[in-house]
Tab-separated table of N, CA and C in Angstrom:
chain	number	residue	atom	x	y	z
U	1	MET	N	-104.941	-112.569	-149.962
U	1	MET	CA	-103.875	-112.469	-149.379
U	1	MET	C	-104.199	-112.597	-148.316
U	2	ARG	N	-103.002	-114.075	-147.613
U	2	ARG	CA	-103.818	-114.709	-145.669
U	2	ARG	C	-102.791	-114.140	-144.760
U	3	TYR	N	-103.090	-113.243	-143.995
U	3	TYR	CA	-102.863	-112.744	-142.520
U	3	TYR	C	-102.807	-114.263	-141.486
U	4	MET	N	-102.156	-113.841	-141.082
U	4	MET	CA	-101.323	-114.575	-139.459
U	4	MET	C	-101.839	-113.529	-138.339
U	5	MET	N	-102.922	-113.504	-137.603
U	5	MET	CA	-103.221	-113.177	-136.574
U	5	MET	C	-102.369	-113.886	-135.503
U	6	LEU	N	-101.413	-113.056	-134.254
U	6	LEU	CA	-101.225	-113.981	-133.542
U	6	LEU	C	-100.830	-113.221	-132.207
U	7	ILE	N	-102.156	-113.847	-130.885
U	7	ILE	CA	-102.642	-112.714	-130.203
U	7	ILE	C	-101.553	-113.265	-128.668
U	8	ARG	N	-101.149	-112.133	-128.423
U	8	ARG	CA	-99.836	-112.155	-127.318
U	8	ARG	C	-101.025	-111.216	-125.872
U	9	LEU	N	-100.518	-112.323	-125.054
U	9	LEU	CA	-100.725	-111.602	-123.769
U	9	LEU	C	-99.984	-111.584	-122.670
U	10	ASP	N	-99.327	-110.994	-121.982
U	10	ASP	CA	-98.101	-110.778	-120.980
U	10	ASP	C	-99.218	-111.318	-119.993
U	11	ARG	N	-98.929	-112.357	-119.408
U	11	ARG	CA	-98.766	-113.306	-118.343
U	11	ARG	C	-99.204	-112.109	-117.078
U	12	SER	N	-98.355	-111.354	-116.890
U	12	SER	CA	-98.052	-110.628	-115.633
U	12	SER	C	-99.022	-109.620	-115.338
U	13	THR	N	-100.608	-109.480	-116.618
U	13	THR	CA	-101.258	-108.697	-116.056
U	13	THR	C	-102.498	-109.524	-116.532
U	14	ALA	N	-102.434	-110.760	-117.313
U	14	ALA	CA	-103.780	-111.157	-117.824
U	14	ALA	C	-104.116	-111.474	-116.315
U	15	PRO	N	-105.815	-110.989	-116.541
U	15	PRO	CA	-106.473	-111.191	-115.077
U	15	PRO	C	-106.795	-112.577	-114.424
U	16	ALA	N	-106.808	-112.958	-113.165
U	16	ALA	CA	-106.607	-114.307	-113.070
U	16	ALA	C	-107.748	-115.042	-113.186
U	17	GLU	N	-109.357	-114.264	-113.420
U	17	GLU	CA	-110.352	-114.979	-113.452
U	17	GLU	C	-110.189	-115.470	-115.228
U	18	VAL	N	-111.536	-116.509	-115.261
U	18	VAL	CA	-111.518	-116.668	-116.437
U	18	VAL	C	-111.868	-115.466	-116.899
U	19	PRO	N	-112.089	-115.403	-118.367
U	19	PRO	CA	-113.067	-114.363	-118.847
U	19	PRO	C	-114.755	-114.887	-118.697
U	20	ASP	N	-115.722	-113.860	-119.100
U	20	ASP	CA	-116.832	-113.842	-118.671
U	20	ASP	C	-117.763	-113.942	-119.237
U	21	ASP	N	-118.759	-114.776	-119.682
U	21	ASP	CA	-119.765	-114.997	-120.640
U	21	ASP	C	-120.106	-113.836	-121.380
U	22	ALA	N	-120.375	-112.552	-120.320
U	22	ALA	CA	-119.805	-111.443	-121.473
U	22	ALA	C	-119.132	-111.520	-122.468
U	23	MET	N	-117.744	-111.099	-122.521
U	23	MET	CA	-116.512	-111.078	-122.943
U	23	MET	C	-116.340	-112.686	-124.288
U	24	MET	N	-117.150	-113.848	-123.391
U	24	MET	CA	-116.348	-114.493	-124.435
U	24	MET	C	-117.998	-114.680	-125.929
U	25	GLU	N	-119.006	-114.180	-125.446
U	25	GLU	CA	-119.960	-113.614	-126.388
U	25	GLU	C	-119.771	-112.615	-127.413
U	26	ALA	N	-118.918	-111.941	-127.243
U	26	ALA	CA	-118.522	-110.880	-127.495
U	26	ALA	C	-117.453	-111.127	-128.588
U	27	ILE	N	-116.370	-112.172	-128.449
U	27	ILE	CA	-115.210	-112.466	-129.170
U	27	ILE	C	-115.983	-113.691	-130.102
U	28	GLY	N	-117.251	-114.505	-129.572
U	28	GLY	CA	-117.537	-114.914	-130.677
U	28	GLY	C	-118.142	-114.261	-131.506
U	29	LYS	N	-119.061	-113.208	-131.654
U	29	LYS	CA	-119.922	-112.706	-132.683
U	29	LYS	C	-118.542	-112.550	-133.683
U	30	VAL	N	-117.652	-111.721	-132.533
U	30	VAL	CA	-116.616	-111.390	-133.750
U	30	VAL	C	-116.470	-112.691	-134.804
U	31	ILE	N	-115.863	-113.497	-134.418
U	31	ILE	CA	-115.504	-115.109	-134.861
U	31	ILE	C	-116.516	-115.473	-135.907
U	32	GLU	N	-117.938	-115.200	-135.435
U	32	GLU	CA	-119.253	-115.919	-136.679
U	32	GLU	C	-118.867	-113.873	-137.843
U	33	ASP	N	-118.699	-113.522	-137.300
U	33	ASP	CA	-118.738	-112.450	-138.677
U	33	ASP	C	-118.073	-112.827	-139.597
U	34	MET	N	-116.068	-112.823	-138.794
U	34	MET	CA	-115.723	-112.812	-139.491
U	34	MET	C	-115.918	-114.610	-140.841
U	35	THR	N	-116.158	-115.467	-140.256
U	35	THR	CA	-116.677	-116.405	-140.675
U	35	THR	C	-117.078	-116.317	-141.593
U	36	LYS	N	-118.604	-115.317	-141.555
U	36	LYS	CA	-119.719	-114.739	-142.218
U	36	LYS	C	-119.490	-113.982	-143.629
U	37	ALA	N	-118.308	-113.084	-143.097
U	37	ALA	CA	-117.654	-112.342	-144.631
U	37	ALA	C	-116.465	-113.358	-145.494
U	38	GLY	N	-116.698	-114.698	-144.963
U	38	GLY	CA	-115.639	-115.280	-145.440
U	38	GLY	C	-113.720	-114.634	-145.472
U	39	VAL	N	-113.513	-114.669	-143.937
U	39	VAL	CA	-112.100	-114.089	-143.608
U	39	VAL	C	-111.364	-115.096	-142.358
U	40	LEU	N	-112.176	-115.641	-141.956
U	40	LEU	CA	-111.920	-116.864	-141.232
U	40	LEU	C	-111.295	-117.873	-142.051
U	41	LEU	N	-110.243	-118.187	-142.006
U	41	LEU	CA	-109.752	-119.703	-142.241
U	41	LEU	C	-109.358	-120.446	-141.288
U	42	ASP	N	-108.852	-120.183	-139.868
U	42	ASP	CA	-108.625	-120.994	-138.987
U	42	ASP	C	-108.334	-120.406	-137.881
U	43	THR	N	-108.095	-120.995	-136.625
U	43	THR	CA	-108.335	-120.537	-135.120
U	43	THR	C	-108.354	-121.267	-134.177
U	44	ALA	N	-107.423	-120.957	-133.060
U	44	ALA	CA	-107.116	-121.869	-132.073
U	44	ALA	C	-106.548	-121.052	-130.801
U	45	GLY	N	-107.039	-121.522	-129.637
U	45	GLY	CA	-106.256	-121.088	-128.638
U	45	GLY	C	-104.646	-121.962	-128.421
U	46	LEU	N	-104.024	-121.858	-127.800
U	46	LEU	CA	-103.046	-122.233	-127.558
U	46	LEU	C	-103.114	-123.067	-126.178
U	47	HIS	N	-102.630	-123.962	-126.454
U	47	HIS	CA	-102.676	-124.685	-124.361
U	47	HIS	C	-101.819	-123.789	-123.349
U	48	PRO	N	-100.998	-123.893	-121.932
U	48	PRO	CA	-100.342	-123.138	-121.830
U	48	PRO	C	-98.802	-123.227	-122.089
U	49	ILE	N	-98.503	-122.329	-121.507
U	49	ILE	CA	-96.799	-122.585	-121.957
U	49	ILE	C	-96.388	-123.233	-120.872
U	50	ALA	N	-96.541	-123.613	-120.417
U	50	ALA	CA	-95.912	-124.498	-119.086
U	50	ALA	C	-95.760	-126.482	-119.727
U	51	GLU	N	-96.841	-126.534	-121.047
U	51	GLU	CA	-96.905	-128.026	-121.586
U	51	GLU	C	-96.529	-127.406	-122.889
U	52	ALA	N	-95.557	-126.459	-123.240
U	52	ALA	CA	-94.761	-125.953	-124.256
U	52	ALA	C	-93.485	-126.987	-124.461
U	53	THR	N	-92.774	-127.303	-125.800
U	53	THR	CA	-91.350	-127.543	-125.528
U	53	THR	C	-91.001	-126.953	-126.617
U	54	ARG	N	-89.269	-126.466	-125.957
U	54	ARG	CA	-88.223	-125.400	-127.276
U	54	ARG	C	-87.547	-126.192	-127.819
U	55	ILE	N	-87.293	-126.293	-129.234
U	55	ILE	CA	-85.434	-126.842	-129.635
U	55	ILE	C	-85.305	-125.680	-130.651
U	56	SER	N	-83.680	-125.690	-129.808
U	56	SER	CA	-83.334	-124.877	-130.383
U	56	SER	C	-81.377	-125.568	-131.433
U	57	LEU	N	-81.208	-124.554	-132.184
U	57	LEU	CA	-80.470	-125.275	-132.911
U	57	LEU	C	-79.449	-123.604	-132.697
U	58	SER	N	-78.189	-123.960	-132.335
U	58	SER	CA	-76.708	-123.387	-132.005
U	58	SER	C	-75.745	-124.235	-131.933
U	59	GLY	N	-74.799	-123.530	-132.844
U	59	GLY	CA	-72.860	-123.785	-133.227
U	59	GLY	C	-73.537	-125.751	-133.318
U	60	GLY	N	-74.768	-126.167	-134.673
U	60	GLY	CA	-75.028	-127.493	-135.038
U	60	GLY	C	-75.489	-128.210	-133.831
U	61	LYS	N	-75.483	-127.917	-131.939
U	61	LYS	CA	-76.238	-128.835	-131.524
U	61	LYS	C	-77.864	-128.515	-131.106
U	62	LEU	N	-78.617	-129.405	-131.186
U	62	LEU	CA	-80.191	-129.369	-131.232
U	62	LEU	C	-79.979	-129.801	-129.521
U	63	THR	N	-81.277	-128.579	-129.097
U	63	THR	CA	-81.260	-128.349	-127.983
U	63	THR	C	-82.787	-128.401	-127.671
U	64	VAL	N	-83.540	-129.939	-126.759
U	64	VAL	CA	-85.037	-130.133	-125.969
U	64	VAL	C	-85.346	-129.352	-125.430
U	65	LEU	N	-85.504	-128.423	-124.870
U	65	LEU	CA	-86.654	-127.766	-123.584
U	65	LEU	C	-87.988	-127.948	-123.262
U	66	ASP	N	-88.089	-128.383	-122.529
U	66	ASP	CA	-89.870	-128.030	-121.844
U	66	ASP	C	-89.966	-126.816	-120.612
U	67	GLY	N	-91.553	-127.304	-121.599
U	67	GLY	CA	-91.873	-125.752	-120.014
U	67	GLY	C	-91.797	-126.095	-118.908
U	68	PRO	N	-92.333	-125.085	-117.957
U	68	PRO	CA	-92.926	-123.831	-118.371
U	68	PRO	C	-91.111	-122.949	-118.657
U	69	PHE	N	-91.284	-121.877	-119.081
U	69	PHE	CA	-90.038	-120.718	-119.328
U	69	PHE	C	-91.062	-119.943	-118.254
U	70	THR	N	-89.837	-119.257	-117.433
U	70	THR	CA	-90.198	-118.720	-116.411
U	70	THR	C	-89.542	-117.496	-117.334
U	71	GLU	N	-88.647	-117.305	-118.079
U	71	GLU	CA	-87.583	-116.009	-119.020
U	71	GLU	C	-89.302	-115.716	-119.371
U	72	SER	N	-89.849	-116.109	-120.185
U	72	SER	CA	-90.691	-116.100	-120.833
U	72	SER	C	-92.483	-114.607	-120.255
U	73	LYS	N	-92.581	-113.593	-120.917
U	73	LYS	CA	-93.560	-112.470	-119.495
U	73	LYS	C	-94.186	-112.128	-120.418
U	74	GLU	N	-94.482	-112.414	-122.223
U	74	GLU	CA	-95.326	-111.893	-122.956
U	74	GLU	C	-95.378	-113.877	-123.593
U	75	VAL	N	-96.141	-114.388	-124.475
U	75	VAL	CA	-96.142	-115.399	-124.594
U	75	VAL	C	-97.966	-115.621	-125.866
U	76	VAL	N	-97.362	-116.141	-126.850
U	76	VAL	CA	-98.575	-116.365	-127.427
U	76	VAL	C	-99.623	-117.270	-127.081
U	77	GLY	N	-101.053	-116.927	-127.264
U	77	GLY	CA	-102.370	-117.741	-126.597
U	77	GLY	C	-102.964	-117.929	-127.274
U	78	GLY	N	-102.455	-117.525	-129.112
U	78	GLY	CA	-103.984	-118.489	-129.698
U	78	GLY	C	-103.285	-117.339	-131.106
U	79	TYR	N	-104.122	-118.037	-131.986
U	79	TYR	CA	-103.946	-117.467	-133.631
U	79	TYR	C	-105.386	-117.511	-134.815
U	80	PHE	N	-105.430	-116.478	-135.381
U	80	PHE	CA	-106.094	-117.020	-136.434
U	80	PHE	C	-105.151	-116.450	-137.449
U	81	LEU	N	-105.709	-117.608	-138.539
U	81	LEU	CA	-105.508	-117.368	-140.091
U	81	LEU	C	-106.446	-116.740	-141.226
U	82	LEU	N	-106.480	-115.544	-141.725
U	82	LEU	CA	-107.558	-115.013	-142.202
U	82	LEU	C	-106.918	-114.502	-144.212
U	83	GLN	N	-108.063	-114.942	-144.924
U	83	GLN	CA	-108.218	-113.932	-146.181
U	83	GLN	C	-108.825	-112.669	-146.116
U	84	ALA	N	-107.877	-112.076	-146.423
U	84	ALA	CA	-108.132	-111.284	-146.560
U	84	ALA	C	-108.225	-110.480	-147.395
U	85	LYS	N	-108.646	-109.305	-148.117
U	85	LYS	CA	-108.683	-108.018	-149.719
U	85	LYS	C	-106.782	-106.827	-149.154
U	86	SER	N	-106.972	-107.004	-148.034
U	86	SER	CA	-105.270	-106.120	-148.357
U	86	SER	C	-105.198	-106.627	-146.512
U	87	LYS	N	-104.605	-105.673	-146.006
U	87	LYS	CA	-103.720	-105.443	-144.808
U	87	LYS	C	-104.151	-104.602	-143.363
U	88	ALA	N	-104.995	-103.881	-144.253
U	88	ALA	CA	-106.125	-102.685	-143.812
U	88	ALA	C	-107.066	-103.287	-143.232
U	89	GLU	N	-107.527	-104.432	-144.263
U	89	GLU	CA	-108.358	-105.033	-143.425
U	89	GLU	C	-108.390	-106.448	-142.562
U	90	ALA	N	-107.059	-106.729	-142.670
U	90	ALA	CA	-106.771	-107.628	-141.376
U	90	ALA	C	-106.737	-106.679	-139.758
U	91	VAL	N	-105.791	-105.548	-140.505
U	91	VAL	CA	-105.829	-104.765	-139.186
U	91	VAL	C	-107.467	-104.212	-138.464
U	92	GLU	N	-108.217	-104.197	-139.706
U	92	GLU	CA	-110.135	-103.844	-138.981
U	92	GLU	C	-109.707	-105.059	-138.256
U	93	TRP	N	-110.102	-105.979	-138.578
U	93	TRP	CA	-111.376	-107.735	-138.187
U	93	TRP	C	-109.436	-107.976	-136.808
U	94	SER	N	-108.487	-107.710	-136.571
U	94	SER	CA	-107.822	-107.430	-135.428
U	94	SER	C	-108.252	-106.822	-134.544
U	95	SER	N	-108.928	-105.508	-134.951
U	95	SER	CA	-109.382	-104.716	-133.850
U	95	SER	C	-110.751	-105.099	-133.231
U	96	ARG	N	-110.847	-105.265	-133.945
U	96	ARG	CA	-112.528	-105.934	-133.173
U	96	ARG	C	-112.119	-107.069	-132.333
U	97	PHE	N	-111.634	-108.051	-132.701
U	97	PHE	CA	-111.216	-109.111	-131.636
U	97	PHE	C	-110.493	-108.412	-130.293
U	98	LEU	N	-109.900	-107.257	-130.402
U	98	LEU	CA	-109.418	-106.963	-129.193
U	98	LEU	C	-110.402	-105.581	-128.991
U	99	GLU	N	-111.224	-105.236	-129.820
U	99	GLU	CA	-112.118	-104.791	-128.405
U	99	GLU	C	-112.778	-105.259	-127.767
U	100	ALA	N	-113.031	-106.779	-128.302
U	100	ALA	CA	-114.185	-107.130	-127.784
U	100	ALA	C	-114.173	-108.422	-126.106
U	101	HIS	N	-112.597	-107.803	-125.796
U	101	HIS	CA	-111.917	-108.476	-124.916
U	101	HIS	C	-112.501	-107.629	-123.937
U	102	GLY	N	-112.706	-105.464	-124.321
U	102	GLY	CA	-112.968	-104.783	-122.938
U	102	GLY	C	-111.703	-104.193	-122.853
U	103	PRO	N	-112.023	-103.317	-120.846
U	103	PRO	CA	-110.923	-102.518	-120.586
U	103	PRO	C	-110.523	-103.417	-119.640
U	104	ASP	N	-110.649	-104.653	-119.085
U	104	ASP	CA	-109.620	-105.467	-118.362
U	104	ASP	C	-108.655	-105.777	-118.558
U	105	TRP	N	-108.634	-106.449	-119.947
U	105	TRP	CA	-107.393	-107.426	-120.920
U	105	TRP	C	-106.408	-106.435	-121.407
U	106	GLU	N	-104.983	-106.354	-121.138
U	106	GLU	CA	-103.964	-106.147	-122.363
U	106	GLU	C	-103.655	-107.267	-122.865
U	107	VAL	N	-103.799	-107.181	-124.151
U	107	VAL	CA	-103.783	-108.170	-125.376
U	107	VAL	C	-103.491	-107.509	-126.475
U	108	ASP	N	-102.260	-107.470	-127.240
U	108	ASP	CA	-102.490	-107.557	-128.829
U	108	ASP	C	-101.935	-108.236	-129.331
U	109	VAL	N	-102.196	-107.885	-130.537
U	109	VAL	CA	-102.231	-108.896	-131.339
U	109	VAL	C	-101.304	-108.403	-133.002
U	110	GLU	N	-100.182	-109.188	-133.079
U	110	GLU	CA	-99.320	-109.008	-134.360
U	110	GLU	C	-99.479	-109.837	-135.743
U	111	ILE	N	-99.656	-109.040	-136.601
U	111	ILE	CA	-100.258	-109.229	-137.923
U	111	ILE	C	-99.328	-109.550	-138.999
U	112	ARG	N	-99.255	-111.143	-139.737
U	112	ARG	CA	-98.148	-110.858	-140.076
U	112	ARG	C	-98.647	-111.310	-141.589
U	113	GLN	N	-98.114	-111.163	-142.596
U	113	GLN	CA	-98.638	-111.656	-144.805
U	113	GLN	C	-97.502	-112.977	-144.572
U	114	LEU	N	-98.669	-113.992	-144.526
U	114	LEU	CA	-97.800	-115.411	-145.157
U	114	LEU	C	-97.523	-115.571	-146.346
U	115	ASP	N	-96.001	-116.243	-146.862
U	115	ASP	CA	-95.779	-115.697	-148.384
U	115	ASP	C	-96.814	-117.170	-148.513
U	116	GLU	N	-97.464	-116.788	-149.952
U	116	GLU	CA	-97.865	-117.498	-150.836
U	116	GLU	C	-97.082	-118.453	-151.711
U	117	PRO	N	-97.499	-120.300	-152.257
U	117	PRO	CA	-96.755	-120.562	-152.847
U	117	PRO	C	-96.007	-119.562	-154.246
U	118	ALA	N	-94.726	-120.539	-154.362
U	118	ALA	CA	-94.883	-119.483	-156.304
U	118	ALA	C	-96.203	-120.589	-156.892
C-alpha cells in the first residue's frame, strides 16, 4: 500500500532560524533508514508559500491567485511517498520523522493512503 505523508507547519510557531546540523542529521538518518527498508518511494520539501499559485473553480469560473496567502496559517512544507505494509507501519515511520525534529518544532504529518490503479 502506498501512503502520502503531508508535512504541515504552522508558520506562526516555526522557529525563525534554520534547522541545526544535529536535527538535519537526525532527519537524514530516518530518511536513510526508510530507504534501506525499501519504504521510501519519494520525498521533497516545497518552496515557500509566497511562491505558490492557487487555482480555484467556482460557478464554472477559474480564478488564478499568486501567493503569498496571508490567510494560510498552516502550510504543507513537504511530503514523503511511502510503500508500507500497513497504515501502522506508515504511522511508525512518520512518528520517527517527527521525533527527529526535537522539542523546538511544532510539526504534524497527515497520512493518506493512495488509491491504487484498477
